[in-house]
CSV table of C-alpha atoms and ligand atoms in Angstrom, one decimal:
chain,number,residue,atom,x,y,z
Y,6,UNK,CA,-30.8,1.5,-30.0
Y,7,UNK,CA,-31.8,0.1,-26.8
Y,8,UNK,CA,-29.3,-3.0,-27.1
Y,9,UNK,CA,-26.5,-0.3,-28.0
Y,10,UNK,CA,-27.2,1.4,-24.9
Y,11,UNK,CA,-27.1,-1.8,-22.8
Y,12,UNK,CA,-23.8,-2.6,-24.5
Y,13,UNK,CA,-22.4,1.0,-23.7
Y,14,UNK,CA,-23.6,0.5,-20.1
Y,15,UNK,CA,-22.1,-2.9,-19.5
Y,16,UNK,CA,-18.9,-1.7,-21.0
Y,17,UNK,CA,-18.7,1.3,-18.7
Y,18,UNK,CA,-19.7,-1.1,-15.7
Y,19,UNK,CA,-16.7,-3.3,-16.7
Y,20,UNK,CA,-14.5,-0.6,-16.9
Y,21,UNK,CA,-15.1,0.8,-13.7
Y,22,UNK,CA,-15.1,-2.5,-11.8
Y,23,UNK,CA,-11.4,-3.3,-11.5
Y,24,UNK,CA,-10.2,-3.4,-7.9
Y,25,UNK,CA,-8.0,-0.2,-6.9
Y,26,UNK,CA,-5.9,-0.5,-4.0
Y,27,UNK,CA,-4.7,3.2,-4.5
Y,28,UNK,CA,-8.3,4.2,-3.5
Y,29,UNK,CA,-7.9,2.7,0.0
Y,30,UNK,CA,-5.6,5.5,1.6
Y,31,UNK,CA,-7.9,8.1,0.3
Y,32,UNK,CA,-10.8,6.6,2.2
Y,33,UNK,CA,-12.3,8.9,4.9
Y,34,UNK,CA,-15.4,8.6,6.9
Y,35,UNK,CA,-17.7,11.7,6.8
Y,36,UNK,CA,-20.9,12.7,8.7
Y,37,UNK,CA,-22.8,13.7,5.5
Y,38,UNK,CA,-22.0,14.0,1.8
Y,39,UNK,CA,-22.2,17.5,0.0
Y,40,UNK,CA,-26.0,18.1,-0.8
Y,41,UNK,CA,-25.4,20.8,-3.7
Y,42,UNK,CA,-23.2,21.6,-6.3
Y,43,UNK,CA,-21.3,24.1,-4.5
Y,44,UNK,CA,-20.8,22.1,-1.7
Y,45,UNK,CA,-19.7,19.2,-4.0
Y,46,UNK,CA,-17.1,21.3,-5.7
Y,47,UNK,CA,-15.6,22.5,-2.7
Y,48,UNK,CA,-15.4,18.8,-1.2
Y,49,UNK,CA,-13.9,17.7,-4.4
Y,50,UNK,CA,-11.4,20.4,-4.2
Y,51,UNK,CA,-10.3,19.7,-0.6
Y,52,UNK,CA,-9.9,16.1,-1.7
Y,53,UNK,CA,-7.7,17.0,-4.5
Y,54,UNK,CA,-8.1,13.4,-6.3
Y,55,UNK,CA,-6.8,14.6,-9.7
Y,56,UNK,CA,-3.4,15.2,-7.9
Y,57,UNK,CA,-3.3,11.3,-7.8
Y,58,UNK,CA,-4.2,10.9,-11.3
Y,59,UNK,CA,-1.1,9.3,-12.5
Y,60,UNK,CA,-0.5,7.4,-9.4
Y,61,UNK,CA,-2.8,4.5,-10.1
Y,62,UNK,CA,-3.0,1.6,-12.6
Y,63,UNK,CA,-6.9,1.2,-11.9
Y,64,UNK,CA,-8.1,2.8,-15.1
Y,65,UNK,CA,-6.6,3.4,-18.2
Y,66,UNK,CA,-7.7,6.8,-18.6
Y,67,UNK,CA,-6.0,7.5,-15.1
Y,68,UNK,CA,-9.4,9.3,-13.9
Y,69,UNK,CA,-9.2,9.7,-10.3
Y,70,UNK,CA,-12.3,11.6,-9.1
Y,71,UNK,CA,-13.9,12.6,-5.9
Y,72,UNK,CA,-16.9,10.3,-4.5
Y,73,UNK,CA,-19.2,10.3,-1.7
Y,74,UNK,CA,-20.8,7.2,-1.1
Y,75,UNK,CA,-21.8,4.5,1.5
Y,76,UNK,CA,-19.5,2.0,2.9
Y,77,UNK,CA,-20.1,-1.7,2.1
Y,78,UNK,CA,-22.3,-2.2,5.0
Y,79,UNK,CA,-24.3,1.1,4.1
Y,80,UNK,CA,-23.5,2.2,7.8
Y,81,UNK,CA,-21.5,5.1,7.2
Y,82,UNK,CA,-20.6,7.5,4.4
Y,83,UNK,CA,-17.2,8.1,3.0
Y,84,UNK,CA,-15.4,10.4,0.7
Y,85,UNK,CA,-12.8,8.2,-1.6
Y,86,UNK,CA,-11.0,9.1,-4.6
Y,87,UNK,CA,-11.7,6.2,-7.3
Y,88,UNK,CA,-11.9,6.0,-11.1
Y,89,UNK,CA,-15.2,7.5,-12.3
Y,90,UNK,CA,-18.1,5.5,-11.6
Y,91,UNK,CA,-21.4,5.4,-13.6
Y,92,UNK,CA,-24.3,4.3,-11.6
Y,93,UNK,CA,-27.2,2.3,-12.8
Y,94,UNK,CA,-30.0,2.8,-10.2
Y,95,UNK,CA,-28.5,0.8,-7.3
Y,96,UNK,CA,-26.5,2.8,-4.5
Y,97,UNK,CA,-22.9,3.2,-5.0
Y,98,UNK,CA,-20.9,2.0,-1.9
Y,99,UNK,CA,-17.2,1.6,-1.5
Y,100,UNK,CA,-15.9,-1.6,-0.6
Y,101,UNK,CA,-12.7,-1.8,1.3
Y,102,UNK,CA,-12.3,-5.6,0.7
Y,103,UNK,CA,-13.1,-5.2,-3.0
Y,104,UNK,CA,-11.2,-2.0,-3.1
Y,105,UNK,CA,-13.7,-0.4,-5.3
Y,106,UNK,CA,-17.0,1.2,-5.6
Y,107,UNK,CA,-19.8,-1.7,-5.8
Y,108,UNK,CA,-23.6,-1.1,-6.4
Y,109,UNK,CA,-24.6,-4.9,-6.8
Y,110,UNK,CA,-26.9,-5.2,-4.0
Y,111,UNK,CA,-30.8,-5.1,-5.2
Y,112,UNK,CA,-31.6,-4.6,-1.4
Y,113,UNK,CA,-30.0,-1.2,-1.9
Y,114,UNK,CA,-32.3,0.0,-4.5
Y,115,UNK,CA,-31.4,3.6,-4.4
Y,116,UNK,CA,-34.8,4.7,-5.8
Y,117,UNK,CA,-36.5,3.4,-2.7
Y,118,UNK,CA,-34.6,5.6,-0.1
Y,119,UNK,CA,-36.5,8.7,0.9
Y,120,UNK,CA,-35.2,10.9,-0.3
Y,121,UNK,CA,-33.7,8.9,-3.1
Y,122,UNK,CA,-30.1,8.3,-2.0
Y,123,UNK,CA,-29.2,9.0,-5.8
Y,124,UNK,CA,-29.4,12.6,-5.1
Y,125,UNK,CA,-27.7,12.2,-1.5
Y,126,UNK,CA,-24.9,9.7,-2.2
Y,127,UNK,CA,-24.2,10.0,-6.0
Y,128,UNK,CA,-21.0,9.2,-7.9
Y,129,UNK,CA,-18.8,12.0,-9.0
Y,130,UNK,CA,-21.3,14.2,-10.8
Y,131,UNK,CA,-24.9,12.9,-10.3
Y,132,UNK,CA,-25.4,15.5,-7.6
Y,133,UNK,CA,-27.3,17.0,-10.5
Y,134,UNK,CA,-29.4,14.2,-11.3
Y,135,UNK,CA,-33.1,14.5,-9.5
Y,136,UNK,CA,-33.7,10.8,-10.7
Y,137,UNK,CA,-32.5,7.6,-12.5
Y,138,UNK,CA,-33.4,9.0,-15.7
Y,139,UNK,CA,-30.6,11.6,-15.9
Y,140,UNK,CA,-28.2,9.1,-15.0
Y,141,UNK,CA,-29.2,7.1,-17.9
Y,142,UNK,CA,-28.6,10.2,-20.0
Y,143,UNK,CA,-25.0,10.4,-18.3
Y,144,UNK,CA,-24.6,6.7,-19.7
Y,145,UNK,CA,-25.9,7.0,-22.9
Y,146,UNK,CA,-24.2,10.3,-23.6
Y,147,UNK,CA,-21.1,8.3,-25.0
Y,148,UNK,CA,-23.5,6.1,-27.1
Y,149,UNK,CA,-23.3,8.3,-30.3
Y,150,UNK,CA,-19.5,8.3,-30.1
Y,151,UNK,CA,-18.7,4.9,-31.2
Y,152,UNK,CA,-15.0,5.9,-31.1
Y,153,UNK,CA,-15.4,6.4,-27.3
Y,154,UNK,CA,-17.1,2.7,-27.1
Y,155,UNK,CA,-14.3,1.4,-29.0
Y,156,UNK,CA,-11.8,3.1,-26.7
Y,157,UNK,CA,-13.4,1.8,-23.6
Y,158,UNK,CA,-13.6,-1.7,-24.4
Y,159,UNK,CA,-9.9,-1.5,-26.0
Y,160,UNK,CA,-8.8,0.0,-22.5
Y,161,UNK,CA,-10.6,-2.8,-20.7
Y,162,UNK,CA,-9.0,-5.6,-22.4
Y,163,UNK,CA,-5.6,-4.0,-22.3
Y,164,UNK,CA,-5.7,-3.3,-18.8
Y,165,UNK,CA,-5.9,-7.0,-17.9
Y,166,UNK,CA,-2.3,-7.3,-19.7
Y,167,UNK,CA,-1.2,-3.7,-18.3
Y,168,UNK,CA,2.3,-4.3,-17.2
Y,169,UNK,CA,3.9,-1.2,-15.6
Y,170,UNK,CA,7.5,-1.6,-14.8
Y,171,UNK,CA,9.1,0.5,-12.0
Y,172,UNK,CA,12.6,1.2,-10.9
Y,173,UNK,CA,13.5,0.7,-7.3
Y,174,UNK,CA,16.5,1.6,-5.5
Y,175,UNK,CA,18.4,-0.4,-2.9
Y,176,UNK,CA,20.1,1.4,0.3
Y,177,UNK,CA,23.4,0.8,-1.6
Y,178,UNK,CA,22.3,2.6,-4.7
Y,179,UNK,CA,21.4,-0.6,-7.1
Y,180,UNK,CA,18.7,-0.3,-9.4
Y,181,UNK,CA,16.3,-3.0,-9.8
Y,182,UNK,CA,13.5,-2.9,-12.2
Y,183,UNK,CA,10.2,-4.7,-11.3
Y,184,UNK,CA,6.7,-5.2,-12.7
Y,185,UNK,CA,3.7,-3.7,-10.9
Y,186,UNK,CA,1.3,-5.9,-12.1
Y,187,UNK,CA,-0.9,-7.3,-9.4
Y,188,UNK,CA,1.0,-5.4,-6.8
Y,189,UNK,CA,-1.3,-4.3,-4.2
Y,190,UNK,CA,0.5,-4.5,-1.0
Y,191,UNK,CA,4.2,-4.3,0.4
Y,192,UNK,CA,3.9,-8.1,0.6
Y,193,UNK,CA,3.3,-8.5,-3.2
Y,194,UNK,CA,6.1,-6.2,-4.0
Y,195,UNK,CA,8.5,-8.1,-1.8
Y,196,UNK,CA,7.3,-11.6,-3.3
Y,197,UNK,CA,8.0,-10.1,-6.8
Y,198,UNK,CA,11.3,-8.6,-6.0
Y,199,UNK,CA,12.6,-11.6,-4.0
Y,200,UNK,CA,11.5,-14.1,-7.2
Y,201,UNK,CA,13.4,-11.4,-9.5
Y,202,UNK,CA,16.4,-11.1,-7.5
Y,203,UNK,CA,16.4,-14.8,-6.6
Y,204,UNK,CA,16.8,-14.1,-2.9
Y,205,UNK,CA,14.6,-15.6,-0.1
Y,206,UNK,CA,11.8,-13.5,0.6
Y,207,UNK,CA,12.9,-12.8,4.5
Y,208,UNK,CA,16.0,-11.0,2.9
Y,209,UNK,CA,14.1,-8.6,0.7
Y,210,UNK,CA,12.5,-5.8,2.7
Y,211,UNK,CA,11.0,-2.4,2.0
Y,212,UNK,CA,12.0,0.3,3.9
Y,213,UNK,CA,11.4,4.1,4.5
Y,214,UNK,CA,15.0,5.4,5.0
Y,215,UNK,CA,13.7,9.0,5.5
Y,216,UNK,CA,11.9,7.7,8.7
Y,217,UNK,CA,14.0,4.8,9.6
Y,218,UNK,CA,11.2,2.3,9.6
Y,219,UNK,CA,10.3,-0.6,7.7
Y,220,UNK,CA,7.1,-0.9,5.7
Y,221,UNK,CA,4.8,-3.6,6.9
Y,222,UNK,CA,3.4,-6.3,4.7
Y,223,UNK,CA,-0.3,-5.3,4.8
Y,224,UNK,CA,0.3,-1.9,3.7
Y,225,UNK,CA,-1.0,-0.9,0.4
Y,226,UNK,CA,1.7,0.1,-2.0
Y,227,UNK,CA,1.2,3.5,-3.6
Y,228,UNK,CA,3.0,3.6,-7.0
Y,229,UNK,CA,2.9,7.3,-6.9
Y,230,UNK,CA,5.0,7.2,-3.8
Y,231,UNK,CA,7.7,5.2,-5.2
Y,232,UNK,CA,10.5,7.3,-4.2
Y,233,UNK,CA,9.5,6.7,-0.7
Y,234,UNK,CA,10.3,3.0,-1.1
Y,235,UNK,CA,13.7,1.6,-0.7
Y,236,UNK,CA,14.7,-1.8,-0.9
Y,237,UNK,CA,17.0,-3.6,1.7
Y,238,UNK,CA,18.5,-6.9,0.6
Y,239,UNK,CA,19.6,-8.8,3.2
Y,240,UNK,CA,22.6,-11.4,3.6
Y,241,UNK,CA,21.0,-14.8,2.9
Y,242,UNK,CA,24.0,-16.6,4.3
Y,243,UNK,CA,23.9,-14.9,7.9
Y,244,UNK,CA,24.8,-17.6,9.8
Y,245,UNK,CA,28.2,-18.6,7.6
Y,246,UNK,CA,31.5,-18.2,9.1
Y,247,UNK,CA,31.0,-18.1,12.8
Y,248,UNK,CA,33.2,-20.4,14.8
Y,249,UNK,CA,31.7,-23.4,16.2
Y,250,UNK,CA,33.1,-24.5,19.6
Y,251,UNK,CA,30.7,-27.6,20.0
Y,252,UNK,CA,29.0,-26.5,23.2
Y,253,UNK,CA,25.4,-25.9,23.9
Y,254,UNK,CA,24.4,-22.6,25.2
Y,255,UNK,CA,21.2,-20.6,25.8
Y,256,UNK,CA,20.1,-18.1,23.2
Y,257,UNK,CA,20.0,-15.0,25.1
Y,258,UNK,CA,17.1,-13.5,23.1
Y,259,UNK,CA,15.0,-16.7,22.3
Y,260,UNK,CA,15.9,-18.6,25.5
Y,261,UNK,CA,16.3,-21.8,23.0
Y,262,UNK,CA,19.1,-24.1,23.5
Y,263,UNK,CA,21.8,-23.4,20.6
Y,264,UNK,CA,24.5,-25.7,19.6
Y,265,UNK,CA,25.8,-24.2,16.1
Y,266,UNK,CA,25.7,-21.2,14.1
Y,267,UNK,CA,26.0,-19.3,17.5
Y,268,UNK,CA,27.6,-15.9,18.0
Y,269,UNK,CA,29.0,-14.7,21.2
Y,270,UNK,CA,28.3,-10.9,22.0
Y,271,UNK,CA,30.7,-8.8,23.9
Y,272,UNK,CA,29.0,-9.3,27.1
Y,273,UNK,CA,29.5,-13.2,26.9
Y,274,UNK,CA,26.0,-14.3,26.1
Y,275,UNK,CA,25.2,-16.1,23.0
Y,276,UNK,CA,22.6,-15.8,20.5
Y,277,UNK,CA,22.1,-16.6,16.6
Y,278,UNK,CA,22.7,-14.0,14.0
Y,279,UNK,CA,19.2,-14.6,12.4
Y,280,UNK,CA,17.6,-14.2,16.0
Y,281,UNK,CA,19.8,-11.2,16.7
Y,282,UNK,CA,18.9,-9.5,13.4
Y,283,UNK,CA,15.2,-10.0,13.7
Y,284,UNK,CA,15.4,-8.6,17.4
Y,285,UNK,CA,17.3,-5.6,15.9
Y,286,UNK,CA,14.8,-5.3,13.3
Y,287,UNK,CA,11.8,-5.2,15.9
Y,288,UNK,CA,13.5,-3.1,18.6
Y,289,UNK,CA,15.1,-0.3,16.8
Y,290,UNK,CA,13.0,1.2,13.9
Y,291,UNK,CA,10.8,3.8,14.9
Y,292,UNK,CA,11.6,3.4,18.5
Y,293,UNK,CA,13.5,6.4,19.3
Y,294,UNK,CA,16.1,4.3,21.0
Y,295,UNK,CA,19.9,4.8,20.0
Y,296,UNK,CA,21.2,1.5,21.5
Y,297,UNK,CA,20.2,-2.1,22.3
Y,298,UNK,CA,20.9,-3.7,25.6
Y,299,UNK,CA,21.5,-7.5,26.3
Y,300,UNK,CA,18.3,-8.9,27.6
Y,301,UNK,CA,20.1,-10.4,30.6
Y,302,UNK,CA,23.0,-8.5,31.6
Y,303,UNK,CA,22.1,-4.8,30.1
Y,304,UNK,CA,25.3,-4.5,28.7
Y,305,UNK,CA,25.1,-2.3,25.7
Y,306,UNK,CA,25.4,-3.8,22.3
Y,307,UNK,CA,27.0,-1.1,20.0
Y,308,UNK,CA,26.2,-0.5,16.2
Y,309,UNK,CA,29.3,-2.1,15.0
Y,310,UNK,CA,28.9,-5.0,17.3
Y,311,UNK,CA,25.2,-5.6,15.8
Y,312,UNK,CA,26.5,-5.1,12.4
Y,313,UNK,CA,29.2,-7.8,12.9
Y,314,UNK,CA,27.2,-10.3,15.0
Y,315,UNK,CA,24.3,-10.0,12.5
Y,316,UNK,CA,26.7,-10.4,9.6
Y,317,UNK,CA,24.9,-7.4,8.0
Y,318,UNK,CA,24.9,-7.1,4.3
Y,319,UNK,CA,25.8,-3.6,3.0
Y,320,UNK,CA,22.1,-2.6,2.8
Y,321,UNK,CA,21.3,-3.6,5.9
Y,322,UNK,CA,24.3,-1.9,7.6
Y,323,UNK,CA,23.2,1.5,5.6
Y,324,UNK,CA,19.6,1.1,7.0
Y,325,UNK,CA,20.8,0.7,10.6
Y,326,UNK,CA,22.7,3.7,10.3
Y,327,UNK,CA,19.6,5.7,9.2
Y,328,UNK,CA,17.6,4.2,12.0
Y,329,UNK,CA,20.0,5.3,14.5
Y,330,UNK,CA,20.4,8.7,12.9
Y,331,UNK,CA,16.6,9.4,12.8
Y,332,UNK,CA,16.3,8.0,16.5
Y,333,UNK,CA,18.9,10.1,17.6
Y,334,UNK,CA,17.1,13.2,16.2
Y,335,UNK,CA,14.0,12.1,17.7
Y,336,UNK,CA,15.8,11.6,21.0
Y,337,UNK,CA,17.2,15.2,21.0
Y,338,UNK,CA,14.0,16.6,20.0
Y,339,UNK,CA,12.0,14.9,23.2
Y,340,UNK,CA,14.6,16.5,25.5
G,24,NAG,C1,-3.7,19.2,-4.9
G,24,NAG,O1,-2.4,18.7,-5.3
G,24,NAG,C2,-1.3,19.3,-5.9
G,24,NAG,C3,-0.3,18.4,-6.1
G,24,NAG,O2,0.3,17.8,-5.1
G,24,NAG,C4,-1.0,20.6,-5.5
G,24,NAG,O3,-0.1,21.3,-6.0
G,24,NAG,C5,-2.2,21.4,-5.3
G,24,NAG,O4,-1.9,22.8,-4.6
G,24,NAG,C6,-3.3,20.7,-4.3
G,24,NAG,N1,-4.5,21.6,-4.3
G,24,NAG,C7,-5.2,21.7,-3.1
G,24,NAG,C8,-6.5,22.4,-3.6
G,24,NAG,O5,-5.1,21.3,-2.1
G,25,NAG,C1,-19.9,-4.7,8.3
G,25,NAG,O1,-20.6,-5.9,8.9
G,25,NAG,C2,-20.0,-7.0,9.5
G,25,NAG,C3,-21.1,-8.0,9.9
G,25,NAG,O2,-22.0,-7.9,9.1
G,25,NAG,C4,-19.1,-6.5,10.3
G,25,NAG,O3,-18.2,-7.4,10.7
G,25,NAG,C5,-18.2,-5.3,9.8
G,25,NAG,O4,-17.1,-4.7,11.0
G,25,NAG,C6,-18.8,-4.2,9.1
G,25,NAG,N1,-18.0,-3.1,8.9
G,25,NAG,C7,-18.2,-2.0,8.8
G,25,NAG,C8,-17.1,-1.1,7.9
G,25,NAG,O5,-19.0,-1.5,9.6
G,26,NAG,C1,-16.4,14.0,-12.7
G,26,NAG,O1,-15.5,13.5,-13.5
G,26,NAG,C2,-15.3,13.8,-14.7
G,26,NAG,C3,-14.4,13.0,-15.3
G,26,NAG,O2,-13.1,12.8,-14.8
G,26,NAG,C4,-14.7,15.3,-14.7
G,26,NAG,O3,-14.4,15.9,-15.9
G,26,NAG,C5,-15.6,16.1,-13.6
G,26,NAG,O4,-14.7,17.3,-13.6
G,26,NAG,C6,-15.8,15.5,-12.2
G,26,NAG,N1,-16.9,16.4,-11.5
G,26,NAG,C7,-16.6,16.6,-10.3
G,26,NAG,C8,-17.7,17.6,-9.7
G,26,NAG,O5,-15.5,16.4,-9.7
G,27,NAG,C1,24.2,-19.5,1.3
G,27,NAG,O1,23.4,-20.6,2.0
G,27,NAG,C2,22.6,-21.4,1.0
G,27,NAG,C3,21.4,-22.1,2.1
G,27,NAG,O2,20.8,-21.2,2.6
G,27,NAG,C4,23.4,-22.3,0.4
G,27,NAG,O3,22.8,-23.3,-0.4
G,27,NAG,C5,24.4,-21.4,-0.3
G,27,NAG,O4,25.6,-22.3,-0.9
G,27,NAG,C6,25.2,-20.6,0.5
G,27,NAG,N1,26.0,-19.7,-0.1
G,27,NAG,C7,27.5,-19.4,0.0
G,27,NAG,C8,28.1,-18.6,-0.9
G,27,NAG,O5,28.0,-20.1,0.9
G,28,NAG,C1,28.9,-13.3,6.6
G,28,NAG,O1,28.5,-13.5,5.5
G,28,NAG,C2,29.1,-13.7,4.4
G,28,NAG,C3,28.3,-14.1,3.1
G,28,NAG,O2,27.5,-13.1,2.9
G,28,NAG,C4,30.0,-14.9,4.7
G,28,NAG,O3,31.1,-15.2,3.7
G,28,NAG,C5,30.6,-14.6,6.0
G,28,NAG,O4,31.9,-16.1,6.3
G,28,NAG,C6,29.9,-14.6,7.3
G,28,NAG,N1,30.5,-14.6,8.6
G,28,NAG,C7,30.8,-13.7,9.2
G,28,NAG,C8,31.4,-14.2,10.6
G,28,NAG,O5,31.3,-12.7,8.7
């Protein structure tokens, strides 16, 4: 009997211990946690975690429930959506770096808090618990149901090989299938896609075409919002086909001396397609600007000129167009 409950306990722990990047965007710091059932229910409703249930691969049962726990340092309280977590006597804390609820620090023995922090900072349903015994009951509840045990352990092993495949669409409407296994950030996604499509990493960017911006590498990828991610496949041979004159010029953007692979802008100044493209990418998305000026002579570099001198791919052209449209709207709204 005792050994069975130990097994159940460790299985449940295991099932809940996977890193869950999709919890990160749901974290909010709160001054206090709900202190009774009524408050708890209303906080959980407000947080609406169940709406995200199918948006993560953190637990096979797809549970995503409201938790109010300490942060990793035990310095603040946070509300977070996470797979259901069964506590075992130590205070549950949410770790941003581990991307999951942890409770591995014996220094934070809940029962030693006054009042015991179990009643203050419980996992999703332990607001009901007055003491650890009741939590034990919660864990042991599933003990008699051997099917449940089987299911949990099966799910745990399957989770490791869980390979979810998603379809992404490029700016020009091409479909690319990609496995989401181990994809946590936008950078992970780009790496997978660039390998799959055999294009250099710098030529595979993820954009938000609605808002005319690029997703940053460190941003957590949210499977639920897949339709917001559009791929932009770049030109991997950007520098090819430009006339060589054999002269050395100063790059108007980087100030470096350049001898080949140059392009000359309409104002007469020189740069390199790659440098120009990076500059466009830095300066235009999200800036509200509708044109770029030569950094030296302030001549306007029009859209067609940027497309031509950056030797943009179809995707890049379309994205630049989106960016300028969004920026135009922003500009009008400001006036
Ligand atoms: C929770 O999210 C769902 C889906 O987005 C929405 O339909 C529902 O109205 C939300 N409920 C609350 C209480 O915000
Ligand atoms: C946690 O503590 C470490 C140092 O002990 C500190 O660097 C970090 O900023 C703290 N994090 C939070 C969320 O308080
Ligand atoms: C706690 O999680 C369980 C399992 O998902 C769910 O059935 C229950 O409604 C949750 N309780 C609260 C108060 O959110
Ligand atoms: C594109 O550039 C790569 C080097 O970056 C080169 O190996 C390849 O042959 C070029 N492709 C074409 C079509 O010129
Ligand atoms: C632009 O890139 C393509 C390869 O994608 C290349 O064939 C072409 O010559 C390049 N140069 C110019 C000036 O268009």
